[in-house]
Amino acid sequence: AAGVIQSPRHLIKEKRETATLKCYPIPRHDTVYWYQQGPGQDPQFLISFYEKMQSDKGSIPDRFSAQQFSDYHSELNMSSLELGDSALYFCASSLHLAGNGETQYFGPGTRLLVL
Amino acid sequence: AQTVTQSQPEMSVQEAETVTLSCTYDTSESDYYLFWYKQPPSRQMILVIRQEAYKQQNATENRFSVNFQKAAKSFSLKISDSQLGDAAMYFCAYRWGGANSKLTFGKGITLSVRP
């Protein structure tokens, strides 16, 4: 079965640079979530989109922005990168269900290292 | 705010034995979902099992089962016939019943399996 695709899988950037992470959800999934997992930490919710509209917002820095496109893929844009942004960034997708029973399926993550 | 607590940072089990991982949560909601995710060294987040709060029956997936105690707000994971491939970080996660709602994770527990 098709899974969530994230690109790139690894990314190395310098401080103050910008980065764009991409997420392609499971086919027919209409909801995308972004999570950040620092070293030795649990994943922290950043932002989510349903049907191309922002659905919820968590602890996402103002330097970050994201959007969901008409084909349901999503991009997380990160500017003015800081050393503390080094983390594993997960994208997860789900299918919106009327009964709210959707399960989130995670991609393999993008490992971002800021030097 | 909803919180998820995994008080045991590490556990160890002998291959072929049974182990139980503990999780408690705090919520004022009546409609919610609980999950266990496995994160092996590859750091992929893999869904192990999920439980709907409105269901009294405990979820089971092959060697994995849960003990869901709604009144006590407890959600433990039992792994039977432990295998070397079960060695990983295990995260307990909570999701409110609202559509497209985020996951809130516990701090995780590292499970090692002794051959």
JSON list of C-alpha atoms in Angstrom, two decimals:
[
{"chain": "A", "resi": 1, "resn": "ALA", "atom": "CA", "xyz": [0.00, 0.00, 0.00]},
{"chain": "A", "resi": 2, "resn": "ALA", "atom": "CA", "xyz": [1.15, 3.51, -0.77]},
{"chain": "A", "resi": 3, "resn": "GLY", "atom": "CA", "xyz": [2.52, 5.46, 2.15]},
{"chain": "A", "resi": 4, "resn": "VAL", "atom": "CA", "xyz": [3.21, 9.08, 2.96]},
{"chain": "A", "resi": 5, "resn": "ILE", "atom": "CA", "xyz": [6.16, 10.43, 1.00]},
{"chain": "A", "resi": 6, "resn": "GLN", "atom": "CA", "xyz": [8.44, 13.12, 2.32]},
{"chain": "A", "resi": 7, "resn": "SER", "atom": "CA", "xyz": [11.25, 14.89, 0.55]},
{"chain": "A", "resi": 8, "resn": "PRO", "atom": "CA", "xyz": [14.03, 15.45, 0.99]},
{"chain": "A", "resi": 9, "resn": "ARG", "atom": "CA", "xyz": [14.88, 12.75, 3.52]},
{"chain": "A", "resi": 10, "resn": "HIS", "atom": "CA", "xyz": [17.95, 14.61, 4.73]},
{"chain": "A", "resi": 11, "resn": "LEU", "atom": "CA", "xyz": [18.77, 18.28, 4.59]},
{"chain": "A", "resi": 12, "resn": "ILE", "atom": "CA", "xyz": [21.75, 20.26, 5.81]},
{"chain": "A", "resi": 13, "resn": "LYS", "atom": "CA", "xyz": [21.49, 24.04, 6.02]},
{"chain": "A", "resi": 14, "resn": "GLU", "atom": "CA", "xyz": [23.45, 26.92, 7.46]},
{"chain": "A", "resi": 15, "resn": "LYS", "atom": "CA", "xyz": [22.05, 29.31, 10.05]},
{"chain": "A", "resi": 16, "resn": "ARG", "atom": "CA", "xyz": [19.80, 31.99, 8.60]},
{"chain": "A", "resi": 17, "resn": "GLU", "atom": "CA", "xyz": [19.16, 29.97, 5.46]},
{"chain": "A", "resi": 18, "resn": "THR", "atom": "CA", "xyz": [15.73, 28.79, 4.29]},
{"chain": "A", "resi": 19, "resn": "ALA", "atom": "CA", "xyz": [14.41, 25.28, 3.79]},
{"chain": "A", "resi": 20, "resn": "THR", "atom": "CA", "xyz": [11.35, 23.76, 2.15]},
{"chain": "A", "resi": 21, "resn": "LEU", "atom": "CA", "xyz": [10.05, 20.36, 3.18]},
{"chain": "A", "resi": 22, "resn": "LYS", "atom": "CA", "xyz": [7.53, 18.53, 1.04]},
{"chain": "A", "resi": 23, "resn": "CYS", "atom": "CA", "xyz": [4.89, 15.98, 1.94]},
{"chain": "A", "resi": 24, "resn": "TYR", "atom": "CA", "xyz": [2.78, 13.82, -0.35]},
{"chain": "A", "resi": 25, "resn": "PRO", "atom": "CA", "xyz": [-0.08, 12.18, 1.56]},
{"chain": "A", "resi": 26, "resn": "ILE", "atom": "CA", "xyz": [-1.47, 8.73, 1.05]},
{"chain": "A", "resi": 27, "resn": "PRO", "atom": "CA", "xyz": [-3.73, 8.78, -2.05]},
{"chain": "A", "resi": 28, "resn": "ARG", "atom": "CA", "xyz": [-7.24, 10.03, -1.24]},
{"chain": "A", "resi": 29, "resn": "HIS", "atom": "CA", "xyz": [-6.16, 11.38, 2.14]},
{"chain": "A", "resi": 30, "resn": "ASP", "atom": "CA", "xyz": [-7.29, 14.98, 2.48]},
{"chain": "A", "resi": 31, "resn": "THR", "atom": "CA", "xyz": [-5.71, 16.02, 5.78]},
{"chain": "A", "resi": 32, "resn": "VAL", "atom": "CA", "xyz": [-2.03, 16.66, 6.44]},
{"chain": "A", "resi": 33, "resn": "TYR", "atom": "CA", "xyz": [-0.26, 17.23, 9.75]},
{"chain": "A", "resi": 34, "resn": "TRP", "atom": "CA", "xyz": [3.28, 18.41, 10.47]},
{"chain": "A", "resi": 35, "resn": "TYR", "atom": "CA", "xyz": [5.20, 17.39, 13.59]},
{"chain": "A", "resi": 36, "resn": "GLN", "atom": "CA", "xyz": [8.68, 18.26, 14.85]},
{"chain": "A", "resi": 37, "resn": "GLN", "atom": "CA", "xyz": [10.72, 15.77, 16.87]},
{"chain": "A", "resi": 38, "resn": "GLY", "atom": "CA", "xyz": [13.88, 17.04, 18.51]},
{"chain": "A", "resi": 39, "resn": "PRO", "atom": "CA", "xyz": [16.64, 14.68, 19.64]},
{"chain": "A", "resi": 40, "resn": "GLY", "atom": "CA", "xyz": [15.38, 12.46, 22.43]},
{"chain": "A", "resi": 41, "resn": "GLN", "atom": "CA", "xyz": [11.99, 14.19, 22.39]},
{"chain": "A", "resi": 42, "resn": "ASP", "atom": "CA", "xyz": [8.44, 13.23, 21.56]},
{"chain": "A", "resi": 43, "resn": "PRO", "atom": "CA", "xyz": [6.87, 14.63, 18.38]},
{"chain": "A", "resi": 44, "resn": "GLN", "atom": "CA", "xyz": [5.35, 18.08, 18.77]},
{"chain": "A", "resi": 45, "resn": "PHE", "atom": "CA", "xyz": [2.47, 19.20, 16.60]},
{"chain": "A", "resi": 46, "resn": "LEU", "atom": "CA", "xyz": [3.17, 22.18, 14.34]},
{"chain": "A", "resi": 47, "resn": "ILE", "atom": "CA", "xyz": [0.25, 22.68, 11.97]},
{"chain": "A", "resi": 48, "resn": "SER", "atom": "CA", "xyz": [-2.41, 20.83, 10.00]},
{"chain": "A", "resi": 49, "resn": "PHE", "atom": "CA", "xyz": [-4.48, 21.33, 6.86]},
{"chain": "A", "resi": 50, "resn": "TYR", "atom": "CA", "xyz": [-7.78, 19.93, 5.70]},
{"chain": "A", "resi": 51, "resn": "GLU", "atom": "CA", "xyz": [-9.01, 20.50, 2.18]},
{"chain": "A", "resi": 52, "resn": "LYS", "atom": "CA", "xyz": [-6.30, 23.12, 1.61]},
{"chain": "A", "resi": 53, "resn": "MET", "atom": "CA", "xyz": [-7.36, 25.18, 4.62]},
{"chain": "A", "resi": 54, "resn": "GLN", "atom": "CA", "xyz": [-5.41, 25.46, 7.86]},
{"chain": "A", "resi": 55, "resn": "SER", "atom": "CA", "xyz": [-7.15, 23.22, 10.34]},
{"chain": "A", "resi": 56, "resn": "ASP", "atom": "CA", "xyz": [-5.14, 23.66, 13.53]},
{"chain": "A", "resi": 57, "resn": "LYS", "atom": "CA", "xyz": [-1.97, 25.36, 14.67]},
{"chain": "A", "resi": 58, "resn": "GLY", "atom": "CA", "xyz": [0.42, 24.29, 17.36]},
{"chain": "A", "resi": 59, "resn": "SER", "atom": "CA", "xyz": [3.82, 25.49, 18.49]},
{"chain": "A", "resi": 60, "resn": "ILE", "atom": "CA", "xyz": [4.98, 26.59, 15.07]},
{"chain": "A", "resi": 61, "resn": "PRO", "atom": "CA", "xyz": [7.44, 29.50, 15.00]},
{"chain": "A", "resi": 62, "resn": "ASP", "atom": "CA", "xyz": [6.48, 32.60, 13.04]},
{"chain": "A", "resi": 63, "resn": "ARG", "atom": "CA", "xyz": [9.51, 31.91, 10.84]},
{"chain": "A", "resi": 64, "resn": "PHE", "atom": "CA", "xyz": [7.74, 28.81, 9.55]},
{"chain": "A", "resi": 65, "resn": "SER", "atom": "CA", "xyz": [4.82, 28.73, 7.16]},
{"chain": "A", "resi": 66, "resn": "ALA", "atom": "CA", "xyz": [3.00, 25.93, 5.43]},
{"chain": "A", "resi": 67, "resn": "GLN", "atom": "CA", "xyz": [0.30, 25.30, 2.91]},
{"chain": "A", "resi": 68, "resn": "GLN", "atom": "CA", "xyz": [-1.62, 22.51, 1.26]},
{"chain": "A", "resi": 69, "resn": "PHE", "atom": "CA", "xyz": [-2.05, 22.48, -2.48]},
{"chain": "A", "resi": 70, "resn": "SER", "atom": "CA", "xyz": [-4.89, 21.39, -4.75]},
{"chain": "A", "resi": 71, "resn": "ASP", "atom": "CA", "xyz": [-3.38, 17.90, -5.13]},
{"chain": "A", "resi": 72, "resn": "TYR", "atom": "CA", "xyz": [-3.29, 17.70, -1.30]},
{"chain": "A", "resi": 73, "resn": "HIS", "atom": "CA", "xyz": [0.47, 17.71, -1.03]},
{"chain": "A", "resi": 74, "resn": "SER", "atom": "CA", "xyz": [1.86, 20.10, 1.55]},
{"chain": "A", "resi": 75, "resn": "GLU", "atom": "CA", "xyz": [5.00, 22.15, 1.96]},
{"chain": "A", "resi": 76, "resn": "LEU", "atom": "CA", "xyz": [6.60, 23.45, 5.15]},
{"chain": "A", "resi": 77, "resn": "ASN", "atom": "CA", "xyz": [8.68, 26.55, 4.56]},
{"chain": "A", "resi": 78, "resn": "MET", "atom": "CA", "xyz": [11.28, 27.44, 7.17]},
{"chain": "A", "resi": 79, "resn": "SER", "atom": "CA", "xyz": [13.16, 30.72, 7.09]},
{"chain": "A", "resi": 80, "resn": "SER", "atom": "CA", "xyz": [15.97, 32.26, 9.15]},
{"chain": "A", "resi": 81, "resn": "LEU", "atom": "CA", "xyz": [16.96, 28.81, 10.32]},
{"chain": "A", "resi": 82, "resn": "GLU", "atom": "CA", "xyz": [18.38, 28.48, 13.83]},
{"chain": "A", "resi": 83, "resn": "LEU", "atom": "CA", "xyz": [20.50, 25.74, 15.38]},
{"chain": "A", "resi": 84, "resn": "GLY", "atom": "CA", "xyz": [17.49, 24.74, 17.46]},
{"chain": "A", "resi": 85, "resn": "ASP", "atom": "CA", "xyz": [15.51, 23.92, 14.33]},
{"chain": "A", "resi": 86, "resn": "SER", "atom": "CA", "xyz": [17.63, 20.81, 13.86]},
{"chain": "A", "resi": 87, "resn": "ALA", "atom": "CA", "xyz": [15.14, 18.00, 14.22]},
{"chain": "A", "resi": 88, "resn": "LEU", "atom": "CA", "xyz": [13.20, 15.27, 12.50]},
{"chain": "A", "resi": 89, "resn": "TYR", "atom": "CA", "xyz": [10.14, 16.67, 10.75]},
{"chain": "A", "resi": 90, "resn": "PHE", "atom": "CA", "xyz": [7.27, 14.31, 10.22]},
{"chain": "A", "resi": 91, "resn": "CYS", "atom": "CA", "xyz": [4.33, 14.67, 7.95]},
{"chain": "A", "resi": 92, "resn": "ALA", "atom": "CA", "xyz": [1.27, 12.55, 8.64]},
{"chain": "A", "resi": 93, "resn": "SER", "atom": "CA", "xyz": [-1.91, 12.17, 6.63]},
{"chain": "A", "resi": 94, "resn": "SER", "atom": "CA", "xyz": [-5.42, 10.99, 7.31]},
{"chain": "A", "resi": 95, "resn": "LEU", "atom": "CA", "xyz": [-8.77, 10.72, 5.61]},
{"chain": "A", "resi": 96, "resn": "HIS", "atom": "CA", "xyz": [-11.44, 12.91, 7.13]},
{"chain": "A", "resi": 97, "resn": "LEU", "atom": "CA", "xyz": [-14.28, 10.74, 8.32]},
{"chain": "A", "resi": 98, "resn": "ALA", "atom": "CA", "xyz": [-17.71, 11.89, 9.41]},
{"chain": "A", "resi": 99, "resn": "GLY", "atom": "CA", "xyz": [-17.37, 9.85, 12.56]},
{"chain": "A", "resi": 100, "resn": "ASN", "atom": "CA", "xyz": [-14.02, 11.45, 13.37]},
{"chain": "A", "resi": 101, "resn": "GLY", "atom": "CA", "xyz": [-12.34, 8.09, 13.48]},
{"chain": "A", "resi": 102, "resn": "GLU", "atom": "CA", "xyz": [-9.42, 8.95, 11.26]},
{"chain": "A", "resi": 103, "resn": "THR", "atom": "CA", "xyz": [-5.98, 7.56, 12.03]},
{"chain": "A", "resi": 104, "resn": "GLN", "atom": "CA", "xyz": [-2.84, 9.48, 11.19]},
{"chain": "A", "resi": 105, "resn": "TYR", "atom": "CA", "xyz": [-0.21, 7.66, 9.15]},
{"chain": "A", "resi": 106, "resn": "PHE", "atom": "CA", "xyz": [3.30, 9.02, 9.28]},
{"chain": "A", "resi": 107, "resn": "GLY", "atom": "CA", "xyz": [5.88, 9.52, 6.58]},
{"chain": "A", "resi": 108, "resn": "PRO", "atom": "CA", "xyz": [9.54, 8.58, 7.09]},
{"chain": "A", "resi": 109, "resn": "GLY", "atom": "CA", "xyz": [10.45, 12.09, 8.14]},
{"chain": "A", "resi": 110, "resn": "THR", "atom": "CA", "xyz": [12.93, 14.70, 6.96]},
{"chain": "A", "resi": 111, "resn": "ARG", "atom": "CA", "xyz": [16.09, 15.03, 9.04]},
{"chain": "A", "resi": 112, "resn": "LEU", "atom": "CA", "xyz": [17.11, 18.67, 9.13]},
{"chain": "A", "resi": 113, "resn": "LEU", "atom": "CA", "xyz": [20.50, 19.65, 10.41]},
{"chain": "A", "resi": 114, "resn": "VAL", "atom": "CA", "xyz": [21.28, 23.35, 10.83]},
{"chain": "A", "resi": 115, "resn": "LEU", "atom": "CA", "xyz": [24.97, 24.21, 11.12]},
{"chain": "B", "resi": 1, "resn": "ALA", "atom": "CA", "xyz": [-5.11, 20.78, 28.24]},
{"chain": "B", "resi": 2, "resn": "GLN", "atom": "CA", "xyz": [-4.71, 17.12, 27.48]},
{"chain": "B", "resi": 3, "resn": "THR", "atom": "CA", "xyz": [-1.56, 15.43, 28.74]},
{"chain": "B", "resi": 4, "resn": "VAL", "atom": "CA", "xyz": [-0.10, 12.00, 28.21]},
{"chain": "B", "resi": 5, "resn": "THR", "atom": "CA", "xyz": [2.28, 10.48, 30.75]},
{"chain": "B", "resi": 6, "resn": "GLN", "atom": "CA", "xyz": [4.64, 7.59, 30.26]},
{"chain": "B", "resi": 7, "resn": "SER", "atom": "CA", "xyz": [6.46, 7.30, 33.56]},
{"chain": "B", "resi": 8, "resn": "GLN", "atom": "CA", "xyz": [8.81, 4.47, 32.65]},
{"chain": "B", "resi": 9, "resn": "PRO", "atom": "CA", "xyz": [11.65, 5.72, 30.43]},
{"chain": "B", "resi": 10, "resn": "GLU", "atom": "CA", "xyz": [13.07, 2.27, 29.76]},
{"chain": "B", "resi": 11, "resn": "MET", "atom": "CA", "xyz": [12.03, -1.36, 29.97]},
{"chain": "B", "resi": 12, "resn": "SER", "atom": "CA", "xyz": [13.61, -4.65, 29.08]},
{"chain": "B", "resi": 13, "resn": "VAL", "atom": "CA", "xyz": [12.07, -8.01, 28.23]},
{"chain": "B", "resi": 14, "resn": "GLN", "atom": "CA", "xyz": [13.40, -11.45, 27.46]},
{"chain": "B", "resi": 15, "resn": "GLU", "atom": "CA", "xyz": [12.67, -12.74, 23.98]},
{"chain": "B", "resi": 16, "resn": "ALA", "atom": "CA", "xyz": [9.41, -14.76, 23.88]},
{"chain": "B", "resi": 17, "resn": "GLU", "atom": "CA", "xyz": [8.24, -13.23, 27.17]},
{"chain": "B", "resi": 18, "resn": "THR", "atom": "CA", "xyz": [5.43, -10.74, 27.75]},
{"chain": "B", "resi": 19, "resn": "VAL", "atom": "CA", "xyz": [5.88, -7.09, 28.65]},
{"chain": "B", "resi": 20, "resn": "THR", "atom": "CA", "xyz": [3.45, -4.32, 29.53]},
{"chain": "B", "resi": 21, "resn": "LEU", "atom": "CA", "xyz": [4.10, -0.65, 28.81]},
{"chain": "B", "resi": 22, "resn": "SER", "atom": "CA", "xyz": [2.17, 1.86, 30.88]},
{"chain": "B", "resi": 23, "resn": "CYS", "atom": "CA", "xyz": [0.48, 5.09, 29.85]},
{"chain": "B", "resi": 24, "resn": "THR", "atom": "CA", "xyz": [-1.87, 7.46, 31.62]},
{"chain": "B", "resi": 25, "resn": "TYR", "atom": "CA", "xyz": [-3.59, 10.50, 30.24]},
{"chain": "B", "resi": 26, "resn": "ASP", "atom": "CA", "xyz": [-5.62, 13.43, 31.42]},
{"chain": "B", "resi": 27, "resn": "THR", "atom": "CA", "xyz": [-8.60, 14.82, 29.55]},
{"chain": "B", "resi": 28, "resn": "SER", "atom": "CA", "xyz": [-11.99, 16.29, 30.25]},
{"chain": "B", "resi": 29, "resn": "GLU", "atom": "CA", "xyz": [-13.33, 15.03, 26.93]},
{"chain": "B", "resi": 30, "resn": "SER", "atom": "CA", "xyz": [-15.57, 12.00, 26.62]},
{"chain": "B", "resi": 31, "resn": "ASP", "atom": "CA", "xyz": [-14.93, 11.36, 22.92]},
{"chain": "B", "resi": 32, "resn": "TYR", "atom": "CA", "xyz": [-11.31, 10.61, 22.13]},
{"chain": "B", "resi": 33, "resn": "TYR", "atom": "CA", "xyz": [-8.92, 8.09, 20.68]},
{"chain": "B", "resi": 34, "resn": "LEU", "atom": "CA", "xyz": [-5.74, 6.54, 22.03]},
{"chain": "B", "resi": 35, "resn": "PHE", "atom": "CA", "xyz": [-2.84, 5.11, 20.08]},
{"chain": "B", "resi": 36, "resn": "TRP", "atom": "CA", "xyz": [0.44, 3.35, 20.50]},
{"chain": "B", "resi": 37, "resn": "TYR", "atom": "CA", "xyz": [3.12, 4.17, 17.93]},
{"chain": "B", "resi": 38, "resn": "LYS", "atom": "CA", "xyz": [6.42, 2.33, 17.56]},
{"chain": "B", "resi": 39, "resn": "GLN", "atom": "CA", "xyz": [9.59, 4.15, 16.54]},
{"chain": "B", "resi": 40, "resn": "PRO", "atom": "CA", "xyz": [12.46, 1.78, 15.70]},
{"chain": "B", "resi": 41, "resn": "PRO", "atom": "CA", "xyz": [16.05, 3.00, 15.18]},
{"chain": "B", "resi": 42, "resn": "SER", "atom": "CA", "xyz": [15.09, 4.05, 11.64]},
{"chain": "B", "resi": 43, "resn": "ARG", "atom": "CA", "xyz": [12.86, 6.62, 13.43]},
{"chain": "B", "resi": 44, "resn": "GLN", "atom": "CA", "xyz": [9.87, 5.79, 11.27]},
{"chain": "B", "resi": 45, "resn": "MET", "atom": "CA", "xyz": [6.62, 6.22, 13.26]},
{"chain": "B", "resi": 46, "resn": "ILE", "atom": "CA", "xyz": [4.60, 3.04, 12.92]},
{"chain": "B", "resi": 47, "resn": "LEU", "atom": "CA", "xyz": [1.05, 2.65, 14.20]},
{"chain": "B", "resi": 48, "resn": "VAL", "atom": "CA", "xyz": [0.79, -0.34, 16.51]},
{"chain": "B", "resi": 49, "resn": "ILE", "atom": "CA", "xyz": [-2.76, -0.18, 17.78]},
{"chain": "B", "resi": 50, "resn": "ARG", "atom": "CA", "xyz": [-5.61, 2.22, 18.42]},
{"chain": "B", "resi": 51, "resn": "GLN", "atom": "CA", "xyz": [-8.52, 2.36, 20.86]},
{"chain": "B", "resi": 52, "resn": "GLU", "atom": "CA", "xyz": [-11.74, 4.32, 20.64]},
{"chain": "B", "resi": 53, "resn": "ALA", "atom": "CA", "xyz": [-12.80, 5.68, 24.03]},
{"chain": "B", "resi": 54, "resn": "TYR", "atom": "CA", "xyz": [-16.45, 4.79, 23.43]},
{"chain": "B", "resi": 55, "resn": "LYS", "atom": "CA", "xyz": [-15.59, 1.12, 23.01]},
{"chain": "B", "resi": 56, "resn": "GLN", "atom": "CA", "xyz": [-15.42, -0.98, 26.15]},
{"chain": "B", "resi": 57, "resn": "GLN", "atom": "CA", "xyz": [-13.68, -3.85, 24.41]},
{"chain": "B", "resi": 58, "resn": "ASN", "atom": "CA", "xyz": [-9.90, -3.70, 24.47]},
{"chain": "B", "resi": 59, "resn": "ALA", "atom": "CA", "xyz": [-8.22, -3.51, 21.06]},
{"chain": "B", "resi": 60, "resn": "THR", "atom": "CA", "xyz": [-6.04, -6.38, 19.87]},
{"chain": "B", "resi": 61, "resn": "GLU", "atom": "CA", "xyz": [-3.65, -6.66, 16.93]},
{"chain": "B", "resi": 62, "resn": "ASN", "atom": "CA", "xyz": [-1.90, -10.02, 16.75]},
{"chain": "B", "resi": 63, "resn": "ARG", "atom": "CA", "xyz": [0.67, -10.05, 19.60]},
{"chain": "B", "resi": 64, "resn": "PHE", "atom": "CA", "xyz": [-0.28, -6.55, 20.73]},
{"chain": "B", "resi": 65, "resn": "SER", "atom": "CA", "xyz": [-3.20, -5.78, 23.00]},
{"chain": "B", "resi": 66, "resn": "VAL", "atom": "CA", "xyz": [-4.23, -2.94, 25.25]},
{"chain": "B", "resi": 67, "resn": "ASN", "atom": "CA", "xyz": [-5.76, -2.66, 28.68]},
{"chain": "B", "resi": 68, "resn": "PHE", "atom": "CA", "xyz": [-7.98, 0.41, 28.48]},
{"chain": "B", "resi": 69, "resn": "GLN", "atom": "CA", "xyz": [-9.31, 1.63, 31.81]},
{"chain": "B", "resi": 70, "resn": "LYS", "atom": "CA", "xyz": [-11.37, 4.70, 30.99]},
{"chain": "B", "resi": 71, "resn": "ALA", "atom": "CA", "xyz": [-12.28, 5.66, 34.55]},
{"chain": "B", "resi": 72, "resn": "ALA", "atom": "CA", "xyz": [-8.65, 5.43, 35.61]},
{"chain": "B", "resi": 73, "resn": "LYS", "atom": "CA", "xyz": [-7.49, 7.12, 32.38]},
{"chain": "B", "resi": 74, "resn": "SER", "atom": "CA", "xyz": [-5.02, 4.33, 31.81]},
{"chain": "B", "resi": 75, "resn": "PHE", "atom": "CA", "xyz": [-3.99, 2.80, 28.50]},
{"chain": "B", "resi": 76, "resn": "SER", "atom": "CA", "xyz": [-1.30, 0.12, 28.71]},
{"chain": "B", "resi": 77, "resn": "LEU", "atom": "CA", "xyz": [0.17, -1.91, 25.87]},
{"chain": "B", "resi": 78, "resn": "LYS", "atom": "CA", "xyz": [0.89, -5.61, 26.27]},
{"chain": "B", "resi": 79, "resn": "ILE", "atom": "CA", "xyz": [3.32, -7.28, 23.92]},
{"chain": "B", "resi": 80, "resn": "SER", "atom": "CA", "xyz": [3.16, -11.06, 23.97]},
{"chain": "B", "resi": 81, "resn": "ASP", "atom": "CA", "xyz": [5.85, -13.44, 22.69]},
{"chain": "B", "resi": 82, "resn": "SER", "atom": "CA", "xyz": [8.32, -10.55, 22.41]},
{"chain": "B", "resi": 83, "resn": "GLN", "atom": "CA", "xyz": [10.60, -10.61, 19.39]},
{"chain": "B", "resi": 84, "resn": "LEU", "atom": "CA", "xyz": [13.92, -8.93, 18.73]},
{"chain": "B", "resi": 85, "resn": "GLY", "atom": "CA", "xyz": [12.19, -6.72, 16.17]},
{"chain": "B", "resi": 86, "resn": "ASP", "atom": "CA", "xyz": [9.99, -5.28, 18.90]},
{"chain": "B", "resi": 87, "resn": "ALA", "atom": "CA", "xyz": [12.95, -3.34, 20.28]},
{"chain": "B", "resi": 88, "resn": "ALA", "atom": "CA", "xyz": [12.09, 0.32, 19.74]},
{"chain": "B", "resi": 89, "resn": "MET", "atom": "CA", "xyz": [10.79, 3.49, 21.33]},
{"chain": "B", "resi": 90, "resn": "TYR", "atom": "CA", "xyz": [7.06, 3.28, 22.01]},
{"chain": "B", "resi": 91, "resn": "PHE", "atom": "CA", "xyz": [4.92, 6.39, 22.19]},
{"chain": "B", "resi": 92, "resn": "CYS", "atom": "CA", "xyz": [1.47, 6.57, 23.67]},
{"chain": "B", "resi": 93, "resn": "ALA", "atom": "CA", "xyz": [-0.67, 9.22, 21.97]},
{"chain": "B", "resi": 94, "resn": "TYR", "atom": "CA", "xyz": [-4.04, 10.86, 22.51]},
{"chain": "B", "resi": 95, "resn": "ARG", "atom": "CA", "xyz": [-6.33, 12.51, 20.03]},
{"chain": "B", "resi": 96, "resn": "TRP", "atom": "CA", "xyz": [-9.50, 14.35, 20.85]},
{"chain": "B", "resi": 97, "resn": "GLY", "atom": "CA", "xyz": [-12.56, 13.17, 18.97]},
{"chain": "B", "resi": 98, "resn": "GLY", "atom": "CA", "xyz": [-12.90, 16.36, 16.95]},
{"chain": "B", "resi": 99, "resn": "ALA", "atom": "CA", "xyz": [-12.29, 16.14, 13.22]},
{"chain": "B", "resi": 100, "resn": "ASN", "atom": "CA", "xyz": [-8.69, 16.52, 12.07]},
{"chain": "B", "resi": 101, "resn": "SER", "atom": "CA", "xyz": [-7.44, 16.97, 15.61]},
{"chain": "B", "resi": 102, "resn": "LYS", "atom": "CA", "xyz": [-3.76, 16.69, 16.45]},
{"chain": "B", "resi": 103, "resn": "LEU", "atom": "CA", "xyz": [-1.96, 13.91, 18.30]},
{"chain": "B", "resi": 104, "resn": "THR", "atom": "CA", "xyz": [-0.51, 14.59, 21.73]},
{"chain": "B", "resi": 105, "resn": "PHE", "atom": "CA", "xyz": [2.32, 12.23, 22.58]},
{"chain": "B", "resi": 106, "resn": "GLY", "atom": "CA", "xyz": [3.84, 10.96, 25.79]},
{"chain": "B", "resi": 107, "resn": "LYS", "atom": "CA", "xyz": [7.60, 11.14, 26.30]},
{"chain": "B", "resi": 108, "resn": "GLY", "atom": "CA", "xyz": [8.03, 7.58, 25.09]},
{"chain": "B", "resi": 109, "resn": "ILE", "atom": "CA", "xyz": [9.54, 4.43, 26.51]},
{"chain": "B", "resi": 110, "resn": "THR", "atom": "CA", "xyz": [12.56, 2.60, 25.17]},
{"chain": "B", "resi": 111, "resn": "LEU", "atom": "CA", "xyz": [11.99, -1.14, 25.00]},
{"chain": "B", "resi": 112, "resn": "SER", "atom": "CA", "xyz": [14.93, -3.48, 24.68]},
{"chain": "B", "resi": 113, "resn": "VAL", "atom": "CA", "xyz": [14.57, -7.20, 23.96]},
{"chain": "B", "resi": 114, "resn": "ARG", "atom": "CA", "xyz": [17.17, -9.61, 25.32]},
{"chain": "B", "resi": 115, "resn": "PRO", "atom": "CA", "xyz": [17.93, -12.67, 23.17]}
]
